[in-house]
Amino acid sequence: MLKAQSLSFLEEIEAHSGEMVRRCFQCDRCATGCPMIAQMQHAPNELFRLIQLGDRETVLSSNTFWFCVSCYTCSVRCPNDIDIAHVMDTLRELSLKEGFSPALPQARDFHQIFLDCVRRRGRVSELELMARYTLKLRKPFARLAVGWELLRKGRLELWPRGAPSVRQLFQQAEEQR
Amino acid sequence: MMRFYPGCTLSSSARPYGRSIFWVCERLGIEIKELPDWTCCGATSAHALNRDLAYALPARNLAIAHELGDDLVVACSACYSRLKIAQRALENPQTRERVARVLGRPLDGRVQINNILEVLGAQMARIQKEKSKALEGLKVACYYGCLATRIPRIISFDDRENPTMMERLVSAAGATPIEWPAKTSCCGASFSVIHEAIALKMSSQIVEMARRAGADVLVTSCPFCQYNLDWAQWQLKQSHAVPVLFITQLVGLALGGSERELMLGAHLADLDLTPRPPSQAPSPLCSPLPQRGEGMGVRVGERPSPCRGGAGEG
Amino acid sequence: MSAIKHGSVAVVGGGIGGIQAALDLADSGFYVYLIEEGPAIGGRMAQLDKTFPTNDCAMCMLSPKLVEVGRHPNVQILTLASVESLDGQPGNFQITIRQRPRYVDITRCIACGRCIASCVYQEPKFPSEFDVGLGKRKPVYIPFPQAVPLAAVVDPQTCIFFKSGRCPQNCLKACERQALDFTQTERIFTLEVGAVVLAPGFDPSDARVVGEYGFGRYANVLTGPQFERLLSASGPTGGKVVRPSNGQAPKKIAFIQCVGSRDLRHQSYCSAVCCMYATKEAIVAKEHDHQIEPTIFYIDLRAYGKGFENLVKRAKEEHGVRYIRSMVSQVTEIPETKNLLIRYRDESGALREEEFDLVVLAVGMRPSAKGQELARKLGIELNEHGFAKTSPINPVLSTRAGVFVTGAFTGPKDIPETVIQASAAAAAVQALLAQARGTRTQAKHYPEEAVPDGAPRIGVFVCHCGSNIAGVVDVKAVAEYAKKLPGVVHAENVLYTCSQDNLKHMKEVIREKKLNRVVVASCTPRNLAALFQDTIREAGLNKFLFEMVNIREQCSWVHSDQPERATEKAKDLVRMGVAKARQLKPLSVQSVKIAPAALVIGGGLSGMVAALTLAENGFETHLVERRAELGAELQGISRTPEGEDVQRLRTRLLDAVHTHPKIRVYTNTTVREISGFVGNFSTVLDGPDGQERIQHGVVIVATEAYEQKPSAYLYGEDPRVLTQRELLRQPLAGEGAQSRRSLVMIQCVGRDEKRPYCSRICCGEALKNALALLEQDPSCRIYVLYREMISYGFLEDLYRQARERGVIFIRYDEQRPPVVQRVNDQLSVTVRDARLRQEVSIQADLVVLSTGVVPDPYNEELSRLLKVPLDAHGFFVEAHIKLRPVDFASSGIFLCGGSHAPGTISELIAKAQAAAGRAAIVLAKKELEAGGIVATVDQEKCTACLTCLRECPFGAVFINAHGLAEIEAVKCQGCGICAADCPAKAIQLGQFEDAQELSMIEELFRERVSV
């Protein structure tokens, strides 16, 4: 039995994302248009209803925003003009911040490694990204086949050119959290 | 002269795109120079994990362009979408202030951001005039992917749900664009790395739709889309693959570019550009939907009844 | 306000709203210019196949009104006309009209279609506006078969002659009436009118902008209006439902609701009619083709009007229409078959994908673009959605004095609401121009009627109708044949019987040959019978000594491939007509004086508004209220949903009613008995000072509906459980104020088999109250538990505002209502959230119940006294739910108020004004015609079995002093039901007597023509 709580969780999500999650009237367009809905424990609108009722625990531990592929289909179809994909970003960020373990840890790993590559080099070297990612997954030989194909066909940059540093930028962002 | 923002993939997995863009622009007299000191826009990863990075990383590049006083042209759909979104977010004074603090400098994001398709589109007449017969008879399905025209609250350069810029370019280039329903469906993007099975399904469904609609070739303007559709067919060892080209490769071919110049040999799946005879039978109609819990063991819903009608009932 | 008052009115817009307003005004003594943009009147209703909730044929309902307007002596129809400017003041306006040329002379055109057939375009090529782009037409065309005026029109945009100057103009040559005239030019002229009524209607939403549904891209995706044309027998497929891609019949049809409506990307309001029209289309499609399986995808199902829920129930239970509450994100076309793939979620939340053969997009209403231009030209304000701005307590008044607005121009609404507003606008105009009534109307003067004597002397006129009849039927032979028939003293064939010269000729022949019966053999009586009757009356003959024989629609047009047999049939038909003519009798029409006063029963909001409207029209009104004071039911309501101050309104109404010299108020008074008939009612009132008898011409029933007292959810057991009305009467703060940190509102309380209907106003009230509470105390938390959110039309804005203010709306299934419990003196409400499929519990300080409305129990008594019907739920039954919503079937009795059907204050005001306007039409006449085609009971044969009395739909039969049935001529509508069913054959219907009808049949078989 879900007990309806105060609106403070709703207000928090709305403040962080800038989106009016309260406007949702459960039309279901986001759910039926989402290419990943079959993987999600909760449809986006169901998640919004849980947010409205203040169920922080269920929401932040849901796998929904981990499976979101940010295609923005829901956002452009929502009749209440809610950028739903952006709210998914907010939930993901909050979920990690509060220590919930991600439903798709490889997604978190990938994105973290990606950002770290950017932090170190200013641009992403795909070779570095894939190498570090497969190592993290402890599957160093996964993707060797496709990696080799790409390399063979000239689609893998072995020695990426230098780019300006963005370490300062990352540091500032970290401090601002 | 416009400043070209390449994004991280154009020198790597999307090198054929980068190459063909520069080739076509030179050929058509469009002057583009790489934006100096550009850095990664953050792509999906930034907005997935960190709101500030999501705005600051693209904003940094906008600031450079603004200072130079030049317009930007962007090819990668993700980069284009992130730059546009950041620009829009910067219109809010609080956000702009916050991002300025992260960047450590005052910030002006007012810059004209053009998509490569708009820029090519402006040369439609010239393409029409100078094209060769190289593409005659080729049926082309134009694939935009989800990001290029569907950015929330931003007026798209083309119809959001039914863009036609590429179709017109393809037509001008002498090929035949076909009508097909999956032109803005999502290919799965980074899930081809994070969760292969899902991306394989999404991408292969798109390729299948193109094939059923009678396409000889798929053409796209997004590096990730090209990679995913190409890789999916390669991974599944698809016979009679539908080659996935970048739009500039196709236009380049029509304008006399060589296979080498346009890096046409760089596809994963087999490349065969001859038009298919119409008698080739289409594959089964619709694959059953993945239900909840598939692969995640969470909850299994009921299987829907298989689709009816059409050729080749599965 | 000008001292000059012209007795004429401009009605702009020829749809059902404009037509209703025009008829009401013309019937009540004003001359009406009906100004229509297109080539014919009829509007959007003419494009419908059927109308909800009765699923009556739209054209069958509309066509009689079109004909009535077309031949009304006090209505001038101006087609292809638009308003350029309006100067002056109320009472004295100058309206400038621009009329585009039709290139056809409508006084000569008989709509035979030869110009169309001979056009250089062999095949129709241009998208037909009437068929919403589905069908095609040529540059010269007839808008639709029942168009009024029924004449061709040339479209200069597509006509080759106009575009290039070079065309053989076959049409000109083909027309036998010389009706085509390419020299016509645009006219600009100014008319003097006293008032203007704007009824330009609406535009359907543009489905192309909702690109995800593939309209315009996918062949088998249509809009609702287009689907309506497919269903119509007059449509591009003759009523066959087919898929545009291959012409095959579809099996699975998907309806997608809210396309372009309830959508911040497009129109944010609800278009109010789409849920019902999709339901109707689904049922009708199934009736056309039993194998069709319709599915409707929706968000909320808005079946809020009278009879709406019933239709939905029938759709689900009898017709197997599937309703799925999951909105579709996009439609995908399957390349090979052009079928459409739709994804949705079922009740368990599982994603499903289904293939459909056809998709219908239920597009909503947008403000009419032409209407907006009109508003601009006339200086009328529009609201934030682009519709005409009106005040909720004065719903048909625009922001410019003397200019009234009505129908969908003021906001999305269905046909009954449109008709109500049209009559309300007419009532307001009548009040404004009361002193000018009758000053501009045409009255015809006839010579004295000759009394026919001796044997019948019949004249027969057989029409060629150009080559329409003569091309198939040998009209000369028919005329020759007619000469030999007994009783015929004159027979001739005429090129066009309806032409002015022939009508003149007919009158001469009547006089010369002393004809006392006339038979015209030509086209359908629907068209021109009245014209001929008028003509013979001008020649001094009683107009009922006329018989029309249809040898066009019923002969030459349907037997065009068998001319010889057609000719024989024409002879048979003429012989039958002549036989009847021999039996025709003159029928008399009496004038009955009218008592120029009205009785309004019910002194609530509706009664007061009705009384005031009548009084402003100059009529004595008796306003009777059984309680101690007027407007009692308005007490305690502070605002309307739109924000108007209700108490101020009540005070104003009370003042006005009590001080108006023409209104007599009776409180603590009931009606003891009513007798009489329209124009002459006699009523006994029972008041505190004893009884009083009053005479009046009309009755308006204006009783209201009341909030039902609930008996569930701890109501009555816990003071913290209230109804919405009781919530309003609570003190706001301080002593006695209840804590209201957390409020739960429960909608649809008390709905069961006994009270299954939607009460229409409760969701709007709940929204209004929730917002008012938050205004006072932004920190209170409000939950609304609902089944369907009935926030139709602009109420959708309130719904969105409520959500934006943090009100949480939780939907529950009908089968699993919420539970209210008391746990440790804390009220706790548990409800199953239908979307989460989970139980949710809410701690509540207050529980507020929306219990719906029930009609005044006094209605039973009134129903008995007035002999007017009640439905199963105790609401009064109107004459026709669509086109006569404020009339009873019995003449002279009208209704409004909540006891007709629940409504918001704004809707009730319009209804009351409309009822008063309709009543005023009767009173304005001073005299009523009684007689003509009416039934009479032979007192010798009547056995008083009461069959006729029970069957008469108009309450025209009464038992007289002799204990026998007698028919009140004034009330009789000439339908013939009593005559047909009287077991003693004691009743005859004038003009259709047994002897007359039987003579036709006997004649046919007496002389069997050999073929």
PDB file of C-alpha atoms in Angstrom, chain A residues 15-20 35-43 46 63 66-73 75-77 80-83 85-86 88-90 92-93 96 103-104 106-108 110-112 114-115 118 121-127 130 133 137 143 145-147 149-150 153-158 161 163-166 168-170 172-174 176-177, chain B residues 8-9 11-16 34-40 42-53 55-57 60 81-82 85 97-99 101-104 146-147 150-153 160-161 184 186 188-196 198 202 223-224 226-227 230-231 234-235 246 263 265-269 290-296 298-299:
ATOM      1  CA  ALA A  15      13.132  22.532  -9.283  1.00  0.00           C
ATOM      2  CA  HIS A  16      16.088  20.483 -10.445  1.00  0.00           C
ATOM      3  CA  SER A  17      14.741  19.706 -13.895  1.00  0.00           C
ATOM      4  CA  GLY A  18      12.747  22.854 -14.516  1.00  0.00           C
ATOM      5  CA  GLU A  19       9.870  20.710 -15.787  1.00  0.00           C
ATOM      6  CA  MET A  20       6.281  20.692 -14.556  1.00  0.00           C
ATOM      7  CA  PRO A  35      11.268   2.399 -27.825  1.00  0.00           C
ATOM      8  CA  MET A  36      12.548   1.054 -24.499  1.00  0.00           C
ATOM      9  CA  ILE A  37       9.277   0.698 -22.615  1.00  0.00           C
ATOM     10  CA  ALA A  38       9.461  -3.072 -22.652  1.00  0.00           C
ATOM     11  CA  GLN A  39      12.576  -2.937 -20.462  1.00  0.00           C
ATOM     12  CA  MET A  40      11.235  -0.413 -17.988  1.00  0.00           C
ATOM     13  CA  GLN A  41       9.844  -1.341 -14.600  1.00  0.00           C
ATOM     14  CA  HIS A  42       7.752   1.786 -14.687  1.00  0.00           C
ATOM     15  CA  ALA A  43       6.482   3.707 -17.658  1.00  0.00           C
ATOM     16  CA  GLU A  46       3.819   5.864 -13.857  1.00  0.00           C
ATOM     17  CA  ASN A  63      15.390   1.022 -13.736  1.00  0.00           C
ATOM     18  CA  TRP A  66      18.649   3.651 -16.860  1.00  0.00           C
ATOM     19  CA  PHE A  67      16.987   2.217 -19.903  1.00  0.00           C
ATOM     20  CA  CYS A  68      16.072   5.605 -21.275  1.00  0.00           C
ATOM     21  CA  VAL A  69      17.947   6.125 -24.534  1.00  0.00           C
ATOM     22  CA  SER A  70      17.241   9.890 -24.646  1.00  0.00           C
ATOM     23  CA  CYS A  71      15.590   9.772 -28.005  1.00  0.00           C
ATOM     24  CA  TYR A  72      13.237  12.589 -26.908  1.00  0.00           C
ATOM     25  CA  THR A  73      10.234  10.916 -28.481  1.00  0.00           C
ATOM     26  CA  SER A  75       9.310  14.891 -24.843  1.00  0.00           C
ATOM     27  CA  VAL A  76       8.075  15.976 -28.250  1.00  0.00           C
ATOM     28  CA  ARG A  77       4.824  14.024 -27.981  1.00  0.00           C
ATOM     29  CA  ASN A  80       1.577  18.881 -21.421  1.00  0.00           C
ATOM     30  CA  ASP A  81       4.904  20.059 -22.801  1.00  0.00           C
ATOM     31  CA  ILE A  82       7.006  18.167 -20.278  1.00  0.00           C
ATOM     32  CA  ASP A  83      10.550  17.386 -21.395  1.00  0.00           C
ATOM     33  CA  ALA A  85      13.745  12.733 -21.207  1.00  0.00           C
ATOM     34  CA  HIS A  86      15.244  15.635 -19.307  1.00  0.00           C
ATOM     35  CA  MET A  88      14.939  11.133 -16.636  1.00  0.00           C
ATOM     36  CA  ASP A  89      18.350  12.810 -16.581  1.00  0.00           C
ATOM     37  CA  THR A  90      17.425  14.531 -13.345  1.00  0.00           C
ATOM     38  CA  ARG A  92      19.403   9.496 -12.831  1.00  0.00           C
ATOM     39  CA  GLU A  93      21.614  12.204 -11.417  1.00  0.00           C
ATOM     40  CA  LEU A  96      23.404   8.241  -8.182  1.00  0.00           C
ATOM     41  CA  ALA A 103      19.956  -0.931 -12.596  1.00  0.00           C
ATOM     42  CA  LEU A 104      22.331  -0.821 -15.540  1.00  0.00           C
ATOM     43  CA  GLN A 106      27.417  -0.691 -17.425  1.00  0.00           C
ATOM     44  CA  ALA A 107      25.537   2.429 -18.482  1.00  0.00           C
ATOM     45  CA  ARG A 108      26.900   4.335 -15.518  1.00  0.00           C
ATOM     46  CA  PHE A 110      30.261   3.902 -19.824  1.00  0.00           C
ATOM     47  CA  HIS A 111      29.112   7.448 -19.204  1.00  0.00           C
ATOM     48  CA  GLN A 112      31.582   7.979 -16.387  1.00  0.00           C
ATOM     49  CA  PHE A 114      33.331   8.830 -21.420  1.00  0.00           C
ATOM     50  CA  LEU A 115      33.294  11.940 -19.279  1.00  0.00           C
ATOM     51  CA  VAL A 118      36.752  14.227 -22.052  1.00  0.00           C
ATOM     52  CA  ARG A 121      41.861  15.010 -23.267  1.00  0.00           C
ATOM     53  CA  GLY A 122      39.211  17.549 -24.125  1.00  0.00           C
ATOM     54  CA  ARG A 123      37.894  15.168 -26.771  1.00  0.00           C
ATOM     55  CA  VAL A 124      37.040  11.507 -26.707  1.00  0.00           C
ATOM     56  CA  SER A 125      39.380   8.991 -28.181  1.00  0.00           C
ATOM     57  CA  GLU A 126      37.173   6.096 -29.126  1.00  0.00           C
ATOM     58  CA  LEU A 127      40.009   3.657 -28.788  1.00  0.00           C
ATOM     59  CA  MET A 130      36.408   1.297 -25.615  1.00  0.00           C
ATOM     60  CA  TYR A 133      35.197   0.382 -20.835  1.00  0.00           C
ATOM     61  CA  LEU A 137      33.574  -4.720 -17.474  1.00  0.00           C
ATOM     62  CA  ARG A 143      34.530  -6.083 -29.169  1.00  0.00           C
ATOM     63  CA  ALA A 145      36.332  -8.277 -33.628  1.00  0.00           C
ATOM     64  CA  VAL A 146      34.481  -5.069 -34.382  1.00  0.00           C
ATOM     65  CA  GLY A 147      37.416  -3.021 -33.130  1.00  0.00           C
ATOM     66  CA  GLU A 149      37.204  -4.246 -38.415  1.00  0.00           C
ATOM     67  CA  LEU A 150      36.984  -0.560 -37.675  1.00  0.00           C
ATOM     68  CA  LYS A 153      38.794   0.162 -42.505  1.00  0.00           C
ATOM     69  CA  GLY A 154      40.357   3.301 -41.193  1.00  0.00           C
ATOM     70  CA  ARG A 155      37.589   4.072 -38.771  1.00  0.00           C
ATOM     71  CA  LEU A 156      39.587   4.100 -35.588  1.00  0.00           C
ATOM     72  CA  GLU A 157      41.856   6.945 -34.661  1.00  0.00           C
ATOM     73  CA  LEU A 158      44.934   5.521 -33.020  1.00  0.00           C
ATOM     74  CA  ARG A 161      45.059  15.019 -31.864  1.00  0.00           C
ATOM     75  CA  ALA A 163      42.722  19.466 -27.686  1.00  0.00           C
ATOM     76  CA  PRO A 164      42.517  22.256 -25.122  1.00  0.00           C
ATOM     77  CA  SER A 165      42.180  21.165 -21.555  1.00  0.00           C
ATOM     78  CA  VAL A 166      38.826  21.153 -19.873  1.00  0.00           C
ATOM     79  CA  GLN A 168      39.326  23.310 -14.951  1.00  0.00           C
ATOM     80  CA  LEU A 169      35.779  23.160 -16.275  1.00  0.00           C
ATOM     81  CA  PHE A 170      35.250  19.738 -14.737  1.00  0.00           C
ATOM     82  CA  GLN A 172      34.297  23.828 -11.301  1.00  0.00           C
ATOM     83  CA  ALA A 173      31.378  21.603 -12.117  1.00  0.00           C
ATOM     84  CA  GLU A 174      32.360  19.229  -9.375  1.00  0.00           C
ATOM     85  CA  GLN A 176      29.254  23.378  -7.825  1.00  0.00           C
ATOM     86  CA  ARG A 177      27.509  20.132  -6.928  1.00  0.00           C
TER      87      ARG A 177
ATOM     88  CA  CYS B   8      34.645  13.370 -31.555  1.00  0.00           C
ATOM     89  CA  THR B   9      33.531  10.663 -33.968  1.00  0.00           C
ATOM     90  CA  SER B  11      37.942  11.702 -37.044  1.00  0.00           C
ATOM     91  CA  SER B  12      37.424   8.185 -35.849  1.00  0.00           C
ATOM     92  CA  SER B  13      34.497   5.845 -36.420  1.00  0.00           C
ATOM     93  CA  ALA B  14      32.770   8.415 -38.618  1.00  0.00           C
ATOM     94  CA  ARG B  15      35.836   9.369 -40.592  1.00  0.00           C
ATOM     95  CA  PRO B  16      34.050   8.555 -43.859  1.00  0.00           C
ATOM     96  CA  GLU B  34      37.114  23.541 -38.406  1.00  0.00           C
ATOM     97  CA  LEU B  35      36.210  25.443 -35.252  1.00  0.00           C
ATOM     98  CA  PRO B  36      39.527  26.087 -33.492  1.00  0.00           C
ATOM     99  CA  ASP B  37      40.079  24.691 -30.018  1.00  0.00           C
ATOM    100  CA  TRP B  38      36.828  22.795 -30.029  1.00  0.00           C
ATOM    101  CA  THR B  39      36.178  20.237 -27.358  1.00  0.00           C
ATOM    102  CA  CYS B  40      33.683  17.431 -26.879  1.00  0.00           C
ATOM    103  CA  GLY B  42      29.395  15.939 -23.922  1.00  0.00           C
ATOM    104  CA  ALA B  43      27.092  13.861 -26.142  1.00  0.00           C
ATOM    105  CA  THR B  44      24.783  11.592 -24.151  1.00  0.00           C
ATOM    106  CA  SER B  45      27.106  10.976 -21.243  1.00  0.00           C
ATOM    107  CA  ALA B  46      27.174  14.526 -19.945  1.00  0.00           C
ATOM    108  CA  HIS B  47      23.436  15.062 -19.784  1.00  0.00           C
ATOM    109  CA  ALA B  48      23.006  11.535 -18.491  1.00  0.00           C
ATOM    110  CA  LEU B  49      25.056  12.181 -15.385  1.00  0.00           C
ATOM    111  CA  ASN B  50      25.667  15.842 -14.817  1.00  0.00           C
ATOM    112  CA  ARG B  51      23.415  18.785 -15.585  1.00  0.00           C
ATOM    113  CA  ASP B  52      26.179  21.346 -15.373  1.00  0.00           C
ATOM    114  CA  LEU B  53      28.532  19.502 -17.686  1.00  0.00           C
ATOM    115  CA  TYR B  55      25.345  22.682 -20.612  1.00  0.00           C
ATOM    116  CA  ALA B  56      28.911  23.774 -20.001  1.00  0.00           C
ATOM    117  CA  LEU B  57      30.658  21.494 -22.461  1.00  0.00           C
ATOM    118  CA  ARG B  60      32.246  26.382 -24.306  1.00  0.00           C
ATOM    119  CA  SER B  81      21.152  18.607 -30.550  1.00  0.00           C
ATOM    120  CA  ARG B  82      23.384  19.286 -27.521  1.00  0.00           C
ATOM    121  CA  ILE B  85      19.765  22.587 -26.247  1.00  0.00           C
ATOM    122  CA  GLU B  97      25.045  32.458 -14.712  1.00  0.00           C
ATOM    123  CA  ARG B  98      25.573  28.950 -13.403  1.00  0.00           C
ATOM    124  CA  VAL B  99      27.260  27.788 -16.597  1.00  0.00           C
ATOM    125  CA  ARG B 101      30.717  30.010 -13.275  1.00  0.00           C
ATOM    126  CA  VAL B 102      31.596  26.502 -14.393  1.00  0.00           C
ATOM    127  CA  LEU B 103      33.373  27.827 -17.435  1.00  0.00           C
ATOM    128  CA  GLY B 104      35.045  30.520 -15.429  1.00  0.00           C
ATOM    129  CA  CYS B 146      15.641  10.623 -33.430  1.00  0.00           C
ATOM    130  CA  LEU B 147      17.698  13.682 -32.561  1.00  0.00           C
ATOM    131  CA  ARG B 150      13.221  16.258 -32.585  1.00  0.00           C
ATOM    132  CA  ILE B 151      14.681  18.677 -30.105  1.00  0.00           C
ATOM    133  CA  PRO B 152      12.134  19.769 -27.485  1.00  0.00           C
ATOM    134  CA  ARG B 153      10.964  23.373 -27.682  1.00  0.00           C
ATOM    135  CA  ARG B 160       9.664  17.158 -36.995  1.00  0.00           C
ATOM    136  CA  GLU B 161       7.815  13.958 -37.732  1.00  0.00           C
ATOM    137  CA  THR B 184      12.879   9.059 -37.267  1.00  0.00           C
ATOM    138  CA  CYS B 186      15.664   5.484 -32.634  1.00  0.00           C
ATOM    139  CA  GLY B 188      19.456   2.535 -29.904  1.00  0.00           C
ATOM    140  CA  ALA B 189      22.438   4.917 -29.809  1.00  0.00           C
ATOM    141  CA  SER B 190      24.881   4.133 -26.994  1.00  0.00           C
ATOM    142  CA  PHE B 191      23.033   0.932 -26.194  1.00  0.00           C
ATOM    143  CA  SER B 192      25.044  -0.690 -28.944  1.00  0.00           C
ATOM    144  CA  VAL B 193      27.823  -0.533 -26.399  1.00  0.00           C
ATOM    145  CA  ILE B 194      25.894  -0.733 -23.119  1.00  0.00           C
ATOM    146  CA  HIS B 195      23.339  -3.372 -23.987  1.00  0.00           C
ATOM    147  CA  GLU B 196      23.958  -4.897 -27.382  1.00  0.00           C
ATOM    148  CA  ILE B 198      18.499  -4.155 -27.367  1.00  0.00           C
ATOM    149  CA  MET B 202      16.165  -1.655 -32.627  1.00  0.00           C
ATOM    150  CA  PRO B 223      27.424   9.056 -37.141  1.00  0.00           C
ATOM    151  CA  PHE B 224      25.965   6.903 -34.411  1.00  0.00           C
ATOM    152  CA  GLN B 226      25.314   4.949 -39.415  1.00  0.00           C
ATOM    153  CA  TYR B 227      27.463   2.937 -37.068  1.00  0.00           C
ATOM    154  CA  ASP B 230      25.927  -0.844 -40.236  1.00  0.00           C
ATOM    155  CA  TRP B 231      27.208  -2.779 -37.229  1.00  0.00           C
ATOM    156  CA  TRP B 234      27.471  -6.994 -39.751  1.00  0.00           C
ATOM    157  CA  GLN B 235      26.912  -8.489 -36.309  1.00  0.00           C
ATOM    158  CA  PHE B 246      26.321   8.990 -45.076  1.00  0.00           C
ATOM    159  CA  MET B 263      35.802   6.328 -48.107  1.00  0.00           C
ATOM    160  CA  GLY B 265      35.197   1.002 -48.560  1.00  0.00           C
ATOM    161  CA  ALA B 266      34.865   1.648 -44.868  1.00  0.00           C
ATOM    162  CA  HIS B 267      31.559  -0.033 -44.243  1.00  0.00           C
ATOM    163  CA  LEU B 268      31.307  -2.951 -41.890  1.00  0.00           C
ATOM    164  CA  ALA B 269      28.579  -4.740 -43.753  1.00  0.00           C
ATOM    165  CA  PRO B 290      10.023  -7.597 -26.698  1.00  0.00           C
ATOM    166  CA  GLN B 291       8.049  -7.823 -23.498  1.00  0.00           C
ATOM    167  CA  ARG B 292       8.932  -6.438 -20.156  1.00  0.00           C
ATOM    168  CA  GLY B 293      11.490  -8.374 -18.272  1.00  0.00           C
ATOM    169  CA  GLU B 294      13.153  -9.808 -21.309  1.00  0.00           C
ATOM    170  CA  GLY B 295      16.758  -9.949 -20.354  1.00  0.00           C
ATOM    171  CA  MET B 296      16.118  -8.262 -17.014  1.00  0.00           C
ATOM    172  CA  VAL B 298      11.833  -8.209 -13.693  1.00  0.00           C
ATOM    173  CA  ARG B 299       8.303  -8.951 -14.874  1.00  0.00           C
TER     174      ARG B 299
END
